[in-house]
Structure formats: structure tokens, C-alpha cells
XYZ file of C-alpha atoms in Angstrom:
558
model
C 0.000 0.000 0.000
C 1.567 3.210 -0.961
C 0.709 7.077 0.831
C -1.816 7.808 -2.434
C -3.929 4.250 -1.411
C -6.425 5.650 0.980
C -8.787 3.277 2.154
C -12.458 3.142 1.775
C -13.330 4.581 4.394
C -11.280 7.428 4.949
C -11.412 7.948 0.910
C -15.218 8.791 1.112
C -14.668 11.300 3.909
C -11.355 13.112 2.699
C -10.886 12.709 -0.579
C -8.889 16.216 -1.038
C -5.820 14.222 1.100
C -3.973 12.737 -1.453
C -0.513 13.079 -1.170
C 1.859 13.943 -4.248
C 1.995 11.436 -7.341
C 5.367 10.972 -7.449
C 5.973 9.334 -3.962
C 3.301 7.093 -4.952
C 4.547 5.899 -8.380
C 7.581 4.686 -6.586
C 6.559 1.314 -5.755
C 4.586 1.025 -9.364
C 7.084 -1.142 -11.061
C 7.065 -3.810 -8.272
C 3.303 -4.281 -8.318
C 2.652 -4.547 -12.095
C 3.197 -7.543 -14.093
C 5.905 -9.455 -13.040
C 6.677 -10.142 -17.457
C 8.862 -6.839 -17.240
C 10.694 -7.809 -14.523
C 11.492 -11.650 -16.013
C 12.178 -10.104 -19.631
C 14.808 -7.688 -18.491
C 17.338 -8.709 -21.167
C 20.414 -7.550 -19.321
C 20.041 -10.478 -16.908
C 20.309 -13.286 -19.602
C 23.665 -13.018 -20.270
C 24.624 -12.713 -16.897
C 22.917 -16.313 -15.469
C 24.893 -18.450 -17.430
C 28.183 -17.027 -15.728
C 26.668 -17.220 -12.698
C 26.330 -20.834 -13.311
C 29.202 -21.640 -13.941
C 31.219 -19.681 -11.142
C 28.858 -21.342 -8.522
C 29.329 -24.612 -10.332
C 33.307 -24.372 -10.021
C 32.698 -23.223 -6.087
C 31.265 -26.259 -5.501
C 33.577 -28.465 -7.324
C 36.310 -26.234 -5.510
C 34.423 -26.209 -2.080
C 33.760 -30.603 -2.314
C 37.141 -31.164 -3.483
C 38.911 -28.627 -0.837
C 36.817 -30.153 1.943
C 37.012 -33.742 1.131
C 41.051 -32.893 1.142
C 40.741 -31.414 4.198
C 38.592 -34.122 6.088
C 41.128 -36.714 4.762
C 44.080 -34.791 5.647
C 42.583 -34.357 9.342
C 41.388 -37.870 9.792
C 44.663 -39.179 8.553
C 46.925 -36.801 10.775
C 44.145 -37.758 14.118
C 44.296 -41.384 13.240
C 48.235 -41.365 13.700
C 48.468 -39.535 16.496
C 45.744 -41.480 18.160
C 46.793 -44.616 16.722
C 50.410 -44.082 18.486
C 48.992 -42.072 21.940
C 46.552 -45.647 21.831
C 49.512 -47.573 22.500
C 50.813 -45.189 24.811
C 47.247 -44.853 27.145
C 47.459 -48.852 27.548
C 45.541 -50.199 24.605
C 47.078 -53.250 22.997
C 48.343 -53.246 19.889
C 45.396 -55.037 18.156
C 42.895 -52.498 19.539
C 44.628 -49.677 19.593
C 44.562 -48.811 15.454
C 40.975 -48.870 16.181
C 40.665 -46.749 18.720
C 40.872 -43.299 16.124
C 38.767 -44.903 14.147
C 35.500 -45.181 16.746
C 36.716 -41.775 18.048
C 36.741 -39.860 14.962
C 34.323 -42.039 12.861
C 31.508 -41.341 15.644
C 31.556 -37.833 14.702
C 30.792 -38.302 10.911
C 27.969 -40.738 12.329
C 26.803 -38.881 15.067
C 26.565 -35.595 12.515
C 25.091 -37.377 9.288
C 22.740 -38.791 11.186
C 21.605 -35.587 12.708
C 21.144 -34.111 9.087
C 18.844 -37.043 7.968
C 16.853 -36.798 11.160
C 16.794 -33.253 9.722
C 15.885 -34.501 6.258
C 12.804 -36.302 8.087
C 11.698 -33.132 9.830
C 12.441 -35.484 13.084
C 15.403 -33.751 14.595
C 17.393 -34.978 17.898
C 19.678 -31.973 19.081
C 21.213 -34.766 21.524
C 22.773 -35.634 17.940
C 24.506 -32.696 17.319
C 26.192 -32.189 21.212
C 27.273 -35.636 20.955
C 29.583 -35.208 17.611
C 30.532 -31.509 18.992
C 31.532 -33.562 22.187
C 33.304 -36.036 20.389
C 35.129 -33.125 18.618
C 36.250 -31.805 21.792
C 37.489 -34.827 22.714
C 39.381 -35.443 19.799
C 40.879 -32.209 19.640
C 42.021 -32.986 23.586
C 43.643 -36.353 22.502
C 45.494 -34.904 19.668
C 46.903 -31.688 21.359
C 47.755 -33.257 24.284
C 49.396 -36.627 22.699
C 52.794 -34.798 22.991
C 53.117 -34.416 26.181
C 51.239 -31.926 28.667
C 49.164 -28.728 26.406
C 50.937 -25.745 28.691
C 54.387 -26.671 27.901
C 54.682 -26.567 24.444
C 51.378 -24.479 22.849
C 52.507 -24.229 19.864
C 52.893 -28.030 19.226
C 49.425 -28.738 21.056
C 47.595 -26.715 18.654
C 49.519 -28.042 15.366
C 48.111 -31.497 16.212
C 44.649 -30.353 17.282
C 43.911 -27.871 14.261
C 43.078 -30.580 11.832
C 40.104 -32.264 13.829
C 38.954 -29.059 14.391
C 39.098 -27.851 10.321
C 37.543 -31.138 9.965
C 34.798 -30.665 11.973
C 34.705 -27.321 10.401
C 33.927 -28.220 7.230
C 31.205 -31.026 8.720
C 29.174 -28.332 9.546
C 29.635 -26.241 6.467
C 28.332 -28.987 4.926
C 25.324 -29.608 7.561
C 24.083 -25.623 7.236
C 24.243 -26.345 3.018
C 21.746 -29.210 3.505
C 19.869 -27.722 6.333
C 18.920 -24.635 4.140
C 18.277 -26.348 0.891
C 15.881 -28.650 2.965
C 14.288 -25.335 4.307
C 14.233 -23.898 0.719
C 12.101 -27.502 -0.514
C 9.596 -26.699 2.067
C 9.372 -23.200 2.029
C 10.542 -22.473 5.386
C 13.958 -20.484 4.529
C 14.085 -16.955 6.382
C 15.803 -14.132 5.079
C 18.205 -12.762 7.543
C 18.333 -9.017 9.031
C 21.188 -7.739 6.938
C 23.751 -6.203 9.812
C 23.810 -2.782 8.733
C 20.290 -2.562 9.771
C 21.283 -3.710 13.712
C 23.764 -1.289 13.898
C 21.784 1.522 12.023
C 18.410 0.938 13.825
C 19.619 -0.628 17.111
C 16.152 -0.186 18.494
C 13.962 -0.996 15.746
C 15.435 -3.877 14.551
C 14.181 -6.117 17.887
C 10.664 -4.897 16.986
C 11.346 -6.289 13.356
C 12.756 -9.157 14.340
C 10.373 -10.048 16.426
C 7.279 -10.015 14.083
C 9.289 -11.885 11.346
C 9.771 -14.573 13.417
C 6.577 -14.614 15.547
C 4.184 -14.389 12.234
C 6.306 -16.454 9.824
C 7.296 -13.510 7.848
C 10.185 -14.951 5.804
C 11.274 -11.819 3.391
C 13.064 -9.445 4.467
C 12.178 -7.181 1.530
C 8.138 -8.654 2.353
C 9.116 -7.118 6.228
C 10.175 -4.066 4.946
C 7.521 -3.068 2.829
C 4.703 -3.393 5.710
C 6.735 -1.340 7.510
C 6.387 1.141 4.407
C 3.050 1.087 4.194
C 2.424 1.055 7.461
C 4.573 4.876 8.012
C 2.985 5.855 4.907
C -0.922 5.015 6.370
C -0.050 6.889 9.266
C 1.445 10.031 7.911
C -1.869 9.868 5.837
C -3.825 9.715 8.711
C -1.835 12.252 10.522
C -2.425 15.306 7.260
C -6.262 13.923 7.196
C -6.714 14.694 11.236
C -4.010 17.749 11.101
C -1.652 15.420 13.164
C -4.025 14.530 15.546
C -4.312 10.631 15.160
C -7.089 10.827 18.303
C -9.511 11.895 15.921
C -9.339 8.822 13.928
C -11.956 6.330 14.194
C -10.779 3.226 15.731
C -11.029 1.369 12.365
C -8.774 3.650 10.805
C -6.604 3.351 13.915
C -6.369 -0.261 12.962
C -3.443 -0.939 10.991
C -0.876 0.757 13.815
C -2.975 -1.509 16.485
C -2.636 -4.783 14.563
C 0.918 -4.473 13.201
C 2.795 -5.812 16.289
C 0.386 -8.897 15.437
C 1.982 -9.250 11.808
C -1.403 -7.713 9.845
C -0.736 -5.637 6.987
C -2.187 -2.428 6.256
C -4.608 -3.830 4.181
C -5.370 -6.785 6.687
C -6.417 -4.543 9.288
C -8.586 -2.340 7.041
C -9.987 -5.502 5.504
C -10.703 -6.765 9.504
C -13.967 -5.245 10.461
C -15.488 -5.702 6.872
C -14.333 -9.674 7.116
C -15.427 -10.001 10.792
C -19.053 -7.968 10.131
C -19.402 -11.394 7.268
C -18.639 -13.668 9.830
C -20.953 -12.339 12.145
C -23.555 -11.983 9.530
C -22.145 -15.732 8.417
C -23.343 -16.872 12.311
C -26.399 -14.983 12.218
C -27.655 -16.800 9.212
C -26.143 -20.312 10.765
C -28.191 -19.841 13.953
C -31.235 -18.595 12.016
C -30.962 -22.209 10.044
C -30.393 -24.187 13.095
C -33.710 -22.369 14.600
C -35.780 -22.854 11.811
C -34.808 -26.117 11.780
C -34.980 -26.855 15.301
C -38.815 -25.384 14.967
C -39.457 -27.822 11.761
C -38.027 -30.713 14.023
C -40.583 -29.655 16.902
C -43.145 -29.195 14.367
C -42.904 -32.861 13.010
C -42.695 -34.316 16.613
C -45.795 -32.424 17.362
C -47.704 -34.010 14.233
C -45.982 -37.291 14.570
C -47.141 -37.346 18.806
C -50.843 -35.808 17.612
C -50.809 -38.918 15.311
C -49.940 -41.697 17.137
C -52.255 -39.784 19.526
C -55.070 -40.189 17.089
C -53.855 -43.703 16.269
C -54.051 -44.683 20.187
C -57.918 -43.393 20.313
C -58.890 -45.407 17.403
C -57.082 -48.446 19.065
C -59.356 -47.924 22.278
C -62.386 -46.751 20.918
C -62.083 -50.264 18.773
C -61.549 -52.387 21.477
C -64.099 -50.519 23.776
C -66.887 -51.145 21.076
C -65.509 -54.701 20.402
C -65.934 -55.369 24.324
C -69.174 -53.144 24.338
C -70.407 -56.017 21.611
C -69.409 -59.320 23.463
C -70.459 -57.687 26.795
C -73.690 -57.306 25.134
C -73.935 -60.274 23.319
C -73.122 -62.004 26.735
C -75.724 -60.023 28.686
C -78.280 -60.999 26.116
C -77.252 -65.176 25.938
C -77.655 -64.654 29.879
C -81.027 -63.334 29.838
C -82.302 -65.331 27.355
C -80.952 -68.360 29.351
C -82.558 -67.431 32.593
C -85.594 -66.888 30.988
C -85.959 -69.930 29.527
C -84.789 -71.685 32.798
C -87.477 -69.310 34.639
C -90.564 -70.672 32.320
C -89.232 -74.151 32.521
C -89.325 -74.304 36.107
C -92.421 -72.816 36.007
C -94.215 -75.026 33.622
C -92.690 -78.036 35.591
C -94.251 -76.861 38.963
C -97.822 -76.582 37.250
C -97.299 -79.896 35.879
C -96.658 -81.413 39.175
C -99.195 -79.374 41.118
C -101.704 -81.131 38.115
C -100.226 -84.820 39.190
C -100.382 -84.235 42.680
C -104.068 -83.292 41.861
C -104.996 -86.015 40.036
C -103.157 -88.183 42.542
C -105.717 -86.932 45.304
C -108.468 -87.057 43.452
C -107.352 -90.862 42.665
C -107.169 -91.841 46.199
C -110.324 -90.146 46.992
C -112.144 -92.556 44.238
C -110.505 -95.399 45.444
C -111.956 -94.743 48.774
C -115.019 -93.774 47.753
C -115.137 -97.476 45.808
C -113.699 -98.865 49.392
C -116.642 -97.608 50.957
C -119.331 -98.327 48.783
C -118.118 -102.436 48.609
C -118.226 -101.440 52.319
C -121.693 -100.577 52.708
C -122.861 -102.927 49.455
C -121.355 -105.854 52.097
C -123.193 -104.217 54.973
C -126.083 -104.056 52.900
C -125.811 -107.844 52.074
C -125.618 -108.317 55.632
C -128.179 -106.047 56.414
C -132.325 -107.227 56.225
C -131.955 -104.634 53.750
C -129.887 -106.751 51.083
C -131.901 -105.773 47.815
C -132.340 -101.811 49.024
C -128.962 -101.974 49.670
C -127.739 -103.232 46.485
C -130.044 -101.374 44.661
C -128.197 -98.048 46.471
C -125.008 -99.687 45.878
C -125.988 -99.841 42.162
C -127.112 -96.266 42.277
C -123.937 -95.836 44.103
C -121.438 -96.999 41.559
C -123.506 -95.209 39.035
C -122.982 -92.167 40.510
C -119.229 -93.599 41.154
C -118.811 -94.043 37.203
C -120.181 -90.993 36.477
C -118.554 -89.050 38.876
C -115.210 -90.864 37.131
C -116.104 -89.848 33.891
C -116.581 -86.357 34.972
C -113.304 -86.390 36.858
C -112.060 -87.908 33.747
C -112.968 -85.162 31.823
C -112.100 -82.574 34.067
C -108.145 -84.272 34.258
C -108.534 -84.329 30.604
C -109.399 -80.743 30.175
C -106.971 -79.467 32.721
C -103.993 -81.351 30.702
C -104.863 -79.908 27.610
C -104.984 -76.640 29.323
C -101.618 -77.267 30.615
C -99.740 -78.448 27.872
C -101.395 -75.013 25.557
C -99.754 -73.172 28.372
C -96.496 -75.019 28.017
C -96.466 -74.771 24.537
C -96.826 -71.069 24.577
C -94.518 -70.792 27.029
C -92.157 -72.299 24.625
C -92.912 -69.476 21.896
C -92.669 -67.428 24.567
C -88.916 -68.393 24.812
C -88.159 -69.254 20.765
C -89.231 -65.143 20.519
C -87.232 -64.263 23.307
C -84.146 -66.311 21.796
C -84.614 -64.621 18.531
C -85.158 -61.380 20.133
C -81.435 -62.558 21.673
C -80.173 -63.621 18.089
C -81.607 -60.354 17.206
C -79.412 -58.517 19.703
C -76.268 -60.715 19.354
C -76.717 -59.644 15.439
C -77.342 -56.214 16.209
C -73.964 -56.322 18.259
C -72.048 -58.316 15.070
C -73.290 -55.608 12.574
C -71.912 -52.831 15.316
C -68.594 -54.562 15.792
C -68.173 -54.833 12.123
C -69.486 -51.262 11.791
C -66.422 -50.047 14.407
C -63.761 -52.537 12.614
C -64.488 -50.654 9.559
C -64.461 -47.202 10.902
C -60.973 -48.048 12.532
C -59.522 -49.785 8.988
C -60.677 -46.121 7.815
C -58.895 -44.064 10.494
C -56.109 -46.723 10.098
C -56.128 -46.449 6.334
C -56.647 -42.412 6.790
C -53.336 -42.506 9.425
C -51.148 -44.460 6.991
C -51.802 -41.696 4.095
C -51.227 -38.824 7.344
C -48.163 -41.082 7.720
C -47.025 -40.904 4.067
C -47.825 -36.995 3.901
C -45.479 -36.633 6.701
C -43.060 -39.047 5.336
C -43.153 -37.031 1.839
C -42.735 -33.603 4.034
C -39.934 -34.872 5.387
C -38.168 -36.124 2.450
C -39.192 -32.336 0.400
C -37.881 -30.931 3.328
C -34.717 -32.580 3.314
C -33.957 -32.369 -0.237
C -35.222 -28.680 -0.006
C -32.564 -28.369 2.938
C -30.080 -30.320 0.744
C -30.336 -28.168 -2.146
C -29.981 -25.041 -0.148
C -27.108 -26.183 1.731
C -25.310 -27.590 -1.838
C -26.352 -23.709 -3.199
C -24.704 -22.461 -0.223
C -21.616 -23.949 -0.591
C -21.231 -23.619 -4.045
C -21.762 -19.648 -2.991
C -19.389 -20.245 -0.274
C -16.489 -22.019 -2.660
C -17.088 -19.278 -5.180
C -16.439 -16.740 -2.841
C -13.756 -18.401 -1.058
C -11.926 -18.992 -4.502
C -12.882 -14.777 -5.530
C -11.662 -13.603 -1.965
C -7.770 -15.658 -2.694
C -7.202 -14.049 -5.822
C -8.142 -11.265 -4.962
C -5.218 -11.120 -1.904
C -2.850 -13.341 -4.475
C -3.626 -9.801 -6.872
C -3.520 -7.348 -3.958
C -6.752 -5.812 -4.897
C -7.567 -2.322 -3.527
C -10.394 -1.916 -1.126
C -12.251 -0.106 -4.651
C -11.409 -3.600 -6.875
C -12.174 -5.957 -3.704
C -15.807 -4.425 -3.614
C -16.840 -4.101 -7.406
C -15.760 -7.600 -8.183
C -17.934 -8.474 -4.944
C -20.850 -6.765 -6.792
C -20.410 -8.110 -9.570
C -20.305 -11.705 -8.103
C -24.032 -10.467 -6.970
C -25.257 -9.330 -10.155
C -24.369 -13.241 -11.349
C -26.051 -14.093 -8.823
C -29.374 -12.474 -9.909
C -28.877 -14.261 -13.158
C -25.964 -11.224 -14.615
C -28.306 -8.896 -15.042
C -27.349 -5.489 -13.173
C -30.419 -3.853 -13.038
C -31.763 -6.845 -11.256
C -29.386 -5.887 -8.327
C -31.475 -3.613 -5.649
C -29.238 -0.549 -4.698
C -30.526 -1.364 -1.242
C -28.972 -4.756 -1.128
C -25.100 -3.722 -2.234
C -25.672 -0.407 0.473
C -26.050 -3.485 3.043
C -23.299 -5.541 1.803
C -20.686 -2.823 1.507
C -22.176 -0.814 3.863
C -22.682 2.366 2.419
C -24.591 5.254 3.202
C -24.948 6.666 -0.489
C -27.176 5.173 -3.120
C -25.001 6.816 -5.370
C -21.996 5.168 -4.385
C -23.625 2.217 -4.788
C -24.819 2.944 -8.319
C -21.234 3.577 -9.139
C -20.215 0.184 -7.698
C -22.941 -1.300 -9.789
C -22.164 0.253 -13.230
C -18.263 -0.570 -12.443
C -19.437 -3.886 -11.826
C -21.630 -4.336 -14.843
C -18.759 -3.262 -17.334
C -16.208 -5.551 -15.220
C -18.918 -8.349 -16.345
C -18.990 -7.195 -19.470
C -14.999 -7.280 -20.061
C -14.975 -10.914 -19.300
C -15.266 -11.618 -15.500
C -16.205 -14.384 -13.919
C -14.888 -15.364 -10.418
């Protein structure tokens, strides 16, 4: 960002602040295309010299060092071969002894660097060769005899380990910054001139370099350019009174100890005010759908509700219908059993009748032989007999009438039974009657509940079908929302890989919601990009629109 990039928002409010043109087409060069800077044909001739000289250093720099390292090792492993001897070793052991002593520092080390290689590394490594160097540089200076008497001798035998070791590591900080430069993790270092120039500063710089991952210097340097430039902007807006800024425009000094740029921190309340509207419409989803989830429960509970009534009112009127039916059978049976017991006691009070009026005839016929024998007896023998006679005609017809009544009174009784037996056939049809009445009801209720069953399953399959729009409606939406949100996503990193101004970052925005509305700017309510870029001027948002609408029409599509 140079001094002439004002930001939205303070370009809206002061936009007779601009600072001269020619501090601002300073940094021109190193924004534009990147083809003027590539084709630059003074630099092609140059590169394959370059080549070459760093090819020869390296042939010069492997063949010096693997020189050197022989040279050392071979000089260490005589001494220490002979001091071996010397210490106590025997003489089988003791050419062995440099060997493990100076060999463990070329494993010790090139194992470090492949842990290194892995991104797995063990500093316990590295202290263990630099010991072993110590040591070996000890044995050798001190194999003639004690270090303090003769210096100069001490450090003639102990300057090869050491130039050996030397050019170990060398050769460990060569493969430890190629390895960084693979993965991208290589740091540019603070050149010194800037420590001794800016003694108080440079700490600062350091310190957000390393804490944010900044690893250009030249990246480093030009925040801190834009950042002085921002402020002295700020300072000839408010006459050099930065309290009257707002605290947005107060942002990019507050966030740059926390490695934002300039742009960043302008960029921050826009970016957090769409993550907040982002949450808004999140929770607004989850209610809605936390309300069409109660909804569904409720019509799924008022169902089986419905379902469970059916269920009872069925079984009630099935119940109802035997209790009925039963009822019915009973009173019908103790009717009959009532009418039978009564014909049978007025057919034995008719025996028991006839039974007495038997015995009374048979004494009656007792007496008269009686008195016919008396009268035989008796003077009186013919009178007698001729009473008798009248006797037993009276006797015979008093028979006949009895007769006749018994006969009449059994007729009378057995009309009585017999309608006392249509008496019960109507009162068992008037039960058959009942007990059909009862079927027809039963089968009357079973139909109602197939109905409300049948008329629950289609409830069922509505609610099923609901659920399964909803769902795919829900689907849909949340498929159209991420497709939004990837489009976006993909918009918002070119735009920072093109460090877009605040002007370019909101046209191409509106123009990403003119496609939206089928590419058709008019379409696109003035109202709606006021809310999204949250501007108070319809104007300003007309302007946005028509830039948008001819960025559209030159070819852009996020």
C-alpha cells in the first residue's frame, strides 16, 4: 500500500488528502506484471556465468573439503593410533581406537542431518559429535606431552580435527537450508547494517518476522512502508491529531505488532461484520430447523395420539359387543330356565291333583263295597244293592266327569307349556336379534378403525413425503450455499494473491451479486449492495454497480 492508497473509508470522507503522485509511483514497477521484470534482457547473459562460477565453487568447495577431512582424519588417526599404545591399549585395539573416536563424529553428525531430512530432529545428535570433537581435539593436542608446555605443538596437532569438523558443519548448514528452501521455510536474515543503524527498531522487526512467519526481508520491509505511509496519511487527514481517527482507521498501527498488513487490518472489520452476519444466518438455520423438528414431533405425537384413540375406541366397542352379546345369551338363558321351572311346577301341582283325586275314588269305591257288604248283611240286602248300584252309578259318572275334568286341565296345561315355549323361541330370537345387532356394530367399528387406520397411513405418508421435500429442499440449499461459499472463497484468494484495492475488492464483490441475480445489473437492488458494503450513499452504490456491470462485461467471472 503506498501514501496515495487511501482506504475506503477514509477515501469517502477526505478525498482532497492525497498526497503527491510521485511518492506514490515509486513502488509502481514492483506491483505490475511481473513479465517486465522476467524479460529484463540484461540479466540473460549474466545467469549463465553465474552458473558456472557457482558450479566451479562447488567443485572447488567438495574437493577442498574432502582434502581437508582426509588430511585431518589421517593426521588424528596417527596420532591417536600411536597415543593408543601409549594410554594402555594393545596393539590389536589400539589402530581402532581413532577410528570409533573420529568415525563417531561423521555418524553422530550425518545422522543428525537425515533426522533433519525427516523433519524429526534430535539436538542430543549434534552435542554428541561436537563432544566427540572436543574430545578429539584434547587427545590430539595433548598426545605430545602436557598442552601448557609446548602451545605451539598442542595446537599443530589439534587444528586438523577441528578444520575437519569445520567443514562437517559447512556442509550440515548447506543441507539444512536447501531442505528449508524444498519446504518453504527459509528466512531471510536481518542484513547487519540494519542492527547497527536501527539498534532499536530492529528487535521490533525481528520479532514479528519470526513470531508471524514472515520470511522476506524485503516482504518485512515493505509493511513497515506502508504502514509509516498510512499513518502520515492519517496524521495530514486529522491535522496530526491521530485521536480523531476512528478506531477502524486506527487499525493498521494496532494490529501491526500482530503481523497484519495495512490492508489486513482495514480488511478486519469488513471480514469479521461477514462472519458475524455468516453466524447470524447459521443460527437462524439451526432455529428454523430446530422449529421444523418440533413441528414434526408435534404431528408425529398428535398422530400416534389419534392412532391410540382409534385403538381404544375399537376395542371398547368390540368389548361393548361381546359384553352385550353375553348379557343378552344370559337373559335369554334365565328366561328360559325361569318358564321351565315354572311349567314343571304346574305340571306337578296337576299330578299331585290327580293323585288326590285318585285316592279319593278309590276310597269312595272302598266304601261303597263297604256298605254294598253291609247291605248284604243287612235285612236290607236288595235296598242296599239297589243303592249300591245307584252308588257306583254315581261312582262311574262321577269318574267320567273327573275324567274329563283331568282331561281338560292337561290340555290346558300343555297349551300353556307350549306357549310358554314361543314365549322363549321369541325371546331367543329377540337374543339372536341382539347378538346380530352387536355383530353388525362390531363390524361397523372394525371398519371405521380400517378407515382411520387407512386415513393414518396416508397422514403417515404426507409426513413421510414432508420430510423427504424438506430434506432435499434443505439439501439443495445447503449444496447452493456452498457452491456460494467455494465461489467466494476462490474470488476472496485471488483477490489477496492480486492485492486488490479496497475499490477492486468491492466491485468484483458486486459483480459476483449481479451473477447471482442471473448477470443482469439492473436486477441488483441498490438497497442490497448499500447493506453488503455498507454504504450510506445510493449513489456510491450505483457507481459500484455500473463498475461492476462493465467488469462483467470485459470478461469476469470469479
Amino acid at each position: 500500500m503506498t501514501i496515495t492508497e487511501t482506504p475506503q473509508t477514509a477515501a469517502l470522507d477526505a478525498p482532497v488528502s492525497h498526497p503527491p503522485t510521485a511518492v506514490s509511483d515509486a513502488p509502481a514497477p514492483v506491483s505490475g506484471t511481473p513479465g517486465s521484470i522476467s524479460g529484463a534482457p540484461k540479466r540473460n547473459p549474466i545467469k549463465p556465468e553465474r552458473d558456472r562460477l557457482m558450479t566451479a565453487l562447488s567443485v572447488a568447495a567438495a574437493i577442498g573439503g574432502t582434502l581437508v577431512g582426509v588430511i585431518g582424519f589421517a593426521m588424528s588417526y596417527s596420532t591417536l593410533a600411536k597415543v593408543a599404545l601409549a594410554w594402555g591399549f594393545s596393539e590389536e585395539l589400539a589402530p581402532w581406537f581413532p577410528v570409533g573416536v573420529d568415525a563417531s563424529i561423521i555418524a553422530f553428525l550425518a545422522l543428525d542431518l537425515y533426522l533433519i531430512r525427516k523433519n524429526t530432529p534430535w539436538p542430543l545428535l549434534r552435542m554428541a559429535a561436537h563432544g566427540m570433537t572436543a574430545a578429539t581435539v584434547w587427545f590430539n593436542a595433548s598426545s605430545q606431552g602436557h598442552i601448557g608446555d609446548d602451545p605451539v605443538k598442542a595446537a599443530s596437532h589439534g587444528v586438523m580435527p577441528v578444520l575437519f569438523v569445520i567443514g562437517v558443519e559447512a556442509a550440515r548448514r548447506l543441507i539444512i537450508q536447501k531442505a528449508r528452501l524444498e519446504a518453504g521455510t527459509a528466512v531471510d536474515r536481518i542484513p547487519l547494517h540494519r542492527w547497527i543503524l536501527a539498534p532499536l527498531d530492529t528487535p521490533r522487526f525481528y520479532r514479528r518476522m519470526r513470531l508471524y512467519a514472515v520470511s522476506s526481508y524485503e516482504e518485512m520491509v515493505k509493511r513497515q512502508q506502508d504502514l509509516i505511509a498510512y499513518e502520515q496519511w492519517l496524521k495530514r487527514k486529522y491535522d496530526g491529531d491521530l485521536s480523531k481517527a476512528t478506531d477502524d482507521e486506527r487499525l493498521p498501527m494496532t494490529m501491526a505488532p500482530y503481523g497484519y498488513t495495512v490492508d489486513e487490518a482495514l480488511a478486519m472489520p469488513e471480514r469479521q461484520a461477514r462472519e458475524a452476519e455468516a453466524r447470524a444466518e447459521e443460527a437462524e438455520r439451526r432455529r428454523l430447523a430446530a422449529e421444523t423438528r418440533r413441528e414434526l414431533a408435534r404431528k408425529k405425537a398428535e398422530a400416534e395420539r389419534l392412532e391410540a384413540a382409534g385403538k381404544l375406541e375399537a376395542v371398547r366397542a368390540r368389548v361393548e359387543g361381546e359384553t352385550g352379546q353375553a348379557r343378552a345369551h344370559a337373559r335369554a338363558q334365565v328366561s328360559a330356565a325361569e318358564r321351565a321351572a315354572e311349567l314343571e311346577e304346574a305340571a306337578l301341582e296337576t299330578a299331585l291333583i290327580a293323585e288326590a283325586r285318585a285316592r279319593e275314588a278309590e276310597a269312595e269305591r272302598k266304601a261303597a263295597k263297604e256298605r254294598e257288604a253291609t247291605a248284604e248283611a243287612d235285612l236290607r240286602a236288595a235296598e242296599l244293592e239297589r243303592q249300591a248300584a245307584e252308588k257306583r252309578k254315581e261312582a262311574a259318572e262321577a269318574d267320567r266327569v273327573a275324567a274329563a275334568e283331568a282331561q281338560a286341565i292337561e290340555t290346558q296345561a300343555i297349551a300353556e307349556a307350549r306357549k310358554a315355549a314361543a314365549e322363549a323361541d321369541r325371546a331367543a330370537a329377540e337374543t339372536e336379534q341382539a347378538a346380530a345387532e352387536t355383530r353388525r356394530a362390531a363390524a361397523e367399528a372394525d371398519r371405521k378403525k380400517a378407515e382411520e387406520d387407512r386415513r393414518k397411513a396416508i397422514a403417515l405418508a404426507d409426513i413421510a413425503q414432508a420430510r423427504k421435500a424438506a430434506a432435499e429442499t434443505e439439501q439443495a440449499a445447503a449444496e447452493t450455499r456452498l457452491a456460494a461459499a467455494e465461489i467466494e472463497r476462490r474470488a476472496v484468494e485471488a483477490e489477496d494473491v492480486a492485492k486488490l484495492k479496497p475499490r477492486e475488492r468491492a466491485v468484483r464483490r458486486v459483480a459476483r451479486m449481479i451473477l447471482a441475480v442471473d448477470g443482469v445489473a439492473e436486477r441488483l437492488p441498490l438497497a442490497d449492495i448499500q447493506h453488503e458494503l455498507a454504504v450510506s450513499s445510493p449513489a456510491t452504490a450505483s457507481e459500484y454497480r455500473q463498475e461492476a456491470a462493465e467488469l462483467l462485461a470485459s470478461g469476469y467471472r470469479p
